Amino acid sequence: MRAEIIKAIRTCMPIAVGVVPLGLAFGVLMVQTGFDWWWTPIFSIVIYAGSMEFLAISMVTGGVTPAVAALTGFMVNFRHIFYGLTFPRDQISVRLGRAYSTYALTDESYAVLSTFPRNLQPSGAFVFTVQLYCQVLWVGSGIVGAVAGQAIPPSVKGLEFALVALFIVLAIDSFQNNKDYSLPLSAAVLGILAGFLFPGQLLMVALSAYFVLLVVRYLSPRVDNAMILRREASCQPE
């Protein structure tokens, strides 16, 4: 088991490059928004969903209703439903460990564990360690950022852009895996329309409309094929 734990930690080392800076930015943003530093680990443990935690800051300070907050959380983290279909949670033999694995499922842990072939699944100790390590990185860096953020003057601006940067990176990465131009174009059009028609509920309306569009495309291959927009590769002489 010790060898599996060490192997899991070494496998997750590259994740720290992305998780730690974002966690630091989250902690700093928390205290600069007006929260006490100790709210940072509470957010990171109770919510534990990076993008949703950033959104939660604006929703709490903006007085969003619980119903809208719950629906937004569902829309933002809807992809986790599909993660769970192939996630090797059943490799953990202890029931409490499987419960924690369900709670701690994130993009980072899924990215690490989804690389294993079906005929060579990781051990339960490996799965549990990967998820625990990812959360320790996130919670720890958030606390450090919150404590250090108290020394940063309020005049420093721009940290709130961390959420926008996160979504831009995720969108670019997703587009690289599926270069269908209709997806970002549809999102842009729906976002612009929601901004004009429902300026007070732009995010909720745009996410809901985009979700409905994706469901329609999934259920109707004819609609999906009609909307696909790919750039044809240009033929160049050798």
XYZ file of C-alpha atoms in Angstrom:
238
model
C 0.000 0.000 0.000
C 2.841 2.377 0.800
C 4.265 1.932 -2.696
C 0.847 2.726 -4.215
C 0.534 5.885 -2.122
C 3.985 7.113 -3.168
C 3.228 6.264 -6.796
C -0.052 8.207 -6.636
C 1.631 11.292 -5.180
C 4.340 11.221 -7.847
C 1.732 10.802 -10.572
C -0.128 13.870 -9.294
C 2.912 16.136 -9.090
C 2.199 17.865 -12.443
C -1.306 18.718 -11.206
C 0.189 20.994 -8.558
C 1.417 23.316 -11.308
C -2.182 24.182 -12.163
C -3.988 23.658 -8.856
C -1.714 25.611 -6.508
C -1.693 28.966 -8.377
C -5.452 28.812 -8.819
C -5.927 27.939 -5.146
C -3.721 30.864 -4.119
C -5.765 33.199 -6.316
C -8.985 31.868 -4.795
C -7.754 32.473 -1.253
C -6.622 36.015 -2.042
C -9.901 36.769 -3.795
C -11.878 35.516 -0.792
C -10.294 37.953 1.667
C -10.303 40.821 -0.827
C -14.028 40.289 -1.370
C -14.605 40.771 2.351
C -14.603 37.237 3.783
C -12.474 36.307 6.797
C -9.595 33.987 5.870
C -11.161 30.976 7.608
C -14.073 31.023 5.166
C -11.651 29.819 2.488
C -11.199 26.265 3.859
C -14.939 26.123 4.586
C -15.738 26.887 0.946
C -13.043 24.484 -0.258
C -14.262 21.604 1.914
C -18.036 22.072 1.733
C -18.216 22.945 -1.970
C -14.915 21.525 -3.267
C -15.415 22.399 -6.914
C -12.911 24.972 -8.134
C -14.999 26.808 -10.705
C -18.110 26.655 -8.525
C -16.207 28.092 -5.562
C -15.252 31.154 -7.602
C -18.864 31.522 -8.700
C -20.042 31.064 -5.110
C -18.144 34.196 -4.075
C -20.088 36.368 -6.496
C -23.369 34.580 -5.756
C -23.050 35.011 -1.981
C -22.028 38.668 -2.226
C -24.680 39.309 -4.885
C -27.517 37.845 -2.829
C -28.465 35.096 -5.289
C -31.395 32.951 -4.154
C -30.686 29.347 -3.031
C -32.700 27.965 -5.955
C -30.630 29.861 -8.526
C -27.401 28.904 -6.729
C -28.382 25.217 -6.727
C -29.358 25.263 -10.394
C -26.156 27.082 -11.333
C -24.102 24.523 -9.424
C -25.889 21.710 -11.223
C -25.265 23.258 -14.630
C -21.612 24.070 -13.971
C -20.794 20.605 -12.603
C -23.136 18.554 -14.786
C -20.134 16.917 -16.451
C -19.365 15.058 -13.203
C -22.330 12.778 -13.892
C -20.488 11.430 -16.920
C -17.221 11.245 -14.976
C -18.874 8.913 -12.490
C -19.827 6.401 -15.175
C -16.201 5.388 -15.765
C -14.474 6.515 -12.561
C -12.823 3.533 -10.753
C -14.503 4.250 -7.416
C -15.377 0.568 -6.993
C -11.664 -0.203 -6.577
C -11.925 1.208 -3.038
C -13.102 -1.602 -0.756
C -14.015 0.483 2.304
C -17.514 2.002 2.153
C -16.444 5.263 3.797
C -13.599 5.516 1.292
C -16.031 5.088 -1.620
C -18.237 7.809 -0.140
C -15.253 10.156 0.023
C -14.306 9.225 -3.539
C -17.762 10.253 -4.731
C -17.486 13.576 -2.904
C -13.903 14.266 -4.047
C -14.390 13.588 -7.766
C -12.898 16.529 -9.667
C -11.572 17.298 -13.136
C -7.996 16.810 -11.956
C -8.484 13.429 -10.275
C -10.547 12.183 -13.196
C -7.880 13.313 -15.659
C -5.246 11.280 -13.795
C -7.306 8.131 -13.282
C -8.975 8.051 -16.688
C -5.619 7.374 -18.343
C -5.580 3.792 -17.070
C -6.795 1.139 -19.542
C -9.889 -0.841 -18.568
C -7.902 -4.052 -18.157
C -5.390 -2.388 -15.820
C -7.362 -0.460 -13.218
C -5.521 1.355 -10.387
C -5.722 0.036 -6.851
C -8.090 1.449 -4.263
C -5.184 2.981 -2.345
C -3.994 4.708 -5.517
C -7.453 6.129 -6.305
C -8.006 7.353 -2.744
C -4.542 8.933 -2.530
C -4.955 10.777 -5.833
C -8.214 12.351 -4.688
C -6.979 13.172 -1.192
C -3.772 14.691 -2.569
C -5.720 16.881 -5.004
C -7.922 18.181 -2.196
C -4.990 18.821 0.137
C -3.321 20.825 -2.631
C -6.469 22.872 -3.231
C -7.412 23.507 0.405
C -3.818 24.161 1.472
C -3.044 26.613 -1.313
C -6.350 28.371 -0.661
C -5.483 28.877 3.013
C -2.016 30.185 2.141
C -3.542 32.558 -0.394
C -6.138 33.798 2.091
C -3.584 34.436 4.839
C -1.146 36.103 2.445
C -3.970 38.031 0.824
C -4.557 39.978 4.023
C -1.235 41.720 3.387
C -2.124 42.632 -0.197
C -3.583 46.154 -0.419
C -7.163 46.421 -1.726
C -5.883 48.653 -4.517
C -4.505 45.556 -6.294
C -7.112 44.617 -8.884
C -7.599 41.831 -11.378
C -7.565 38.716 -9.188
C -11.235 38.151 -9.957
C -10.143 37.433 -13.532
C -8.841 34.059 -12.297
C -12.303 32.563 -12.834
C -12.530 33.938 -16.362
C -9.034 32.636 -17.093
C -10.001 29.214 -15.743
C -13.005 28.924 -18.043
C -11.003 30.185 -21.021
C -8.370 27.493 -20.462
C -11.026 24.780 -20.033
C -12.814 25.949 -23.174
C -9.615 25.973 -25.239
C -8.668 22.516 -23.979
C -12.117 21.164 -24.796
C -12.038 22.730 -28.255
C -8.655 21.152 -28.977
C -10.231 17.733 -28.372
C -13.257 18.457 -30.565
C -12.742 21.205 -33.130
C -16.415 21.798 -33.857
C -16.751 25.548 -34.374
C -20.512 25.390 -33.868
C -20.011 24.818 -30.127
C -18.156 28.060 -29.232
C -20.210 30.015 -31.777
C -23.469 28.754 -30.254
C -22.218 29.611 -26.768
C -21.232 33.119 -27.882
C -24.575 33.780 -29.596
C -26.582 32.505 -26.623
C -24.458 34.540 -24.223
C -24.959 37.739 -26.233
C -28.716 37.152 -26.529
C -29.009 36.427 -22.807
C -27.070 39.602 -22.047
C -29.492 41.701 -24.090
C -32.734 39.981 -23.087
C -31.977 38.989 -19.477
C -29.086 41.173 -18.266
C -29.784 40.379 -14.620
C -29.700 36.600 -15.136
C -27.197 36.340 -17.992
C -25.209 33.373 -16.661
C -28.209 31.290 -15.636
C -30.154 31.867 -18.855
C -27.135 31.336 -21.115
C -26.102 28.120 -19.340
C -29.654 26.762 -19.422
C -30.091 27.556 -23.113
C -26.737 25.997 -23.997
C -27.569 22.904 -21.939
C -30.883 22.495 -23.785
C -29.080 22.884 -27.112
C -26.578 20.163 -26.203
C -29.373 17.812 -25.121
C -31.218 18.388 -28.407
C -28.054 17.700 -30.388
C -27.419 14.540 -28.387
C -30.959 13.210 -28.821
C -31.212 14.127 -32.506
C -28.237 13.016 -34.640
C -29.824 14.779 -37.613
C -29.752 18.136 -35.820
C -26.239 17.443 -34.573
C -24.928 16.627 -38.052
C -26.603 19.735 -39.479
C -24.950 21.992 -36.886
C -21.432 20.562 -37.014
C -19.054 23.159 -38.389
C -15.482 22.103 -38.948
C -12.705 23.803 -40.851
C -11.551 21.711 -43.757
C -7.838 21.040 -43.745
C -6.157 22.847 -46.600
C -4.217 20.723 -49.030
C -0.736 22.036 -49.563
C 1.776 20.599 -52.024
C 4.697 18.843 -50.455
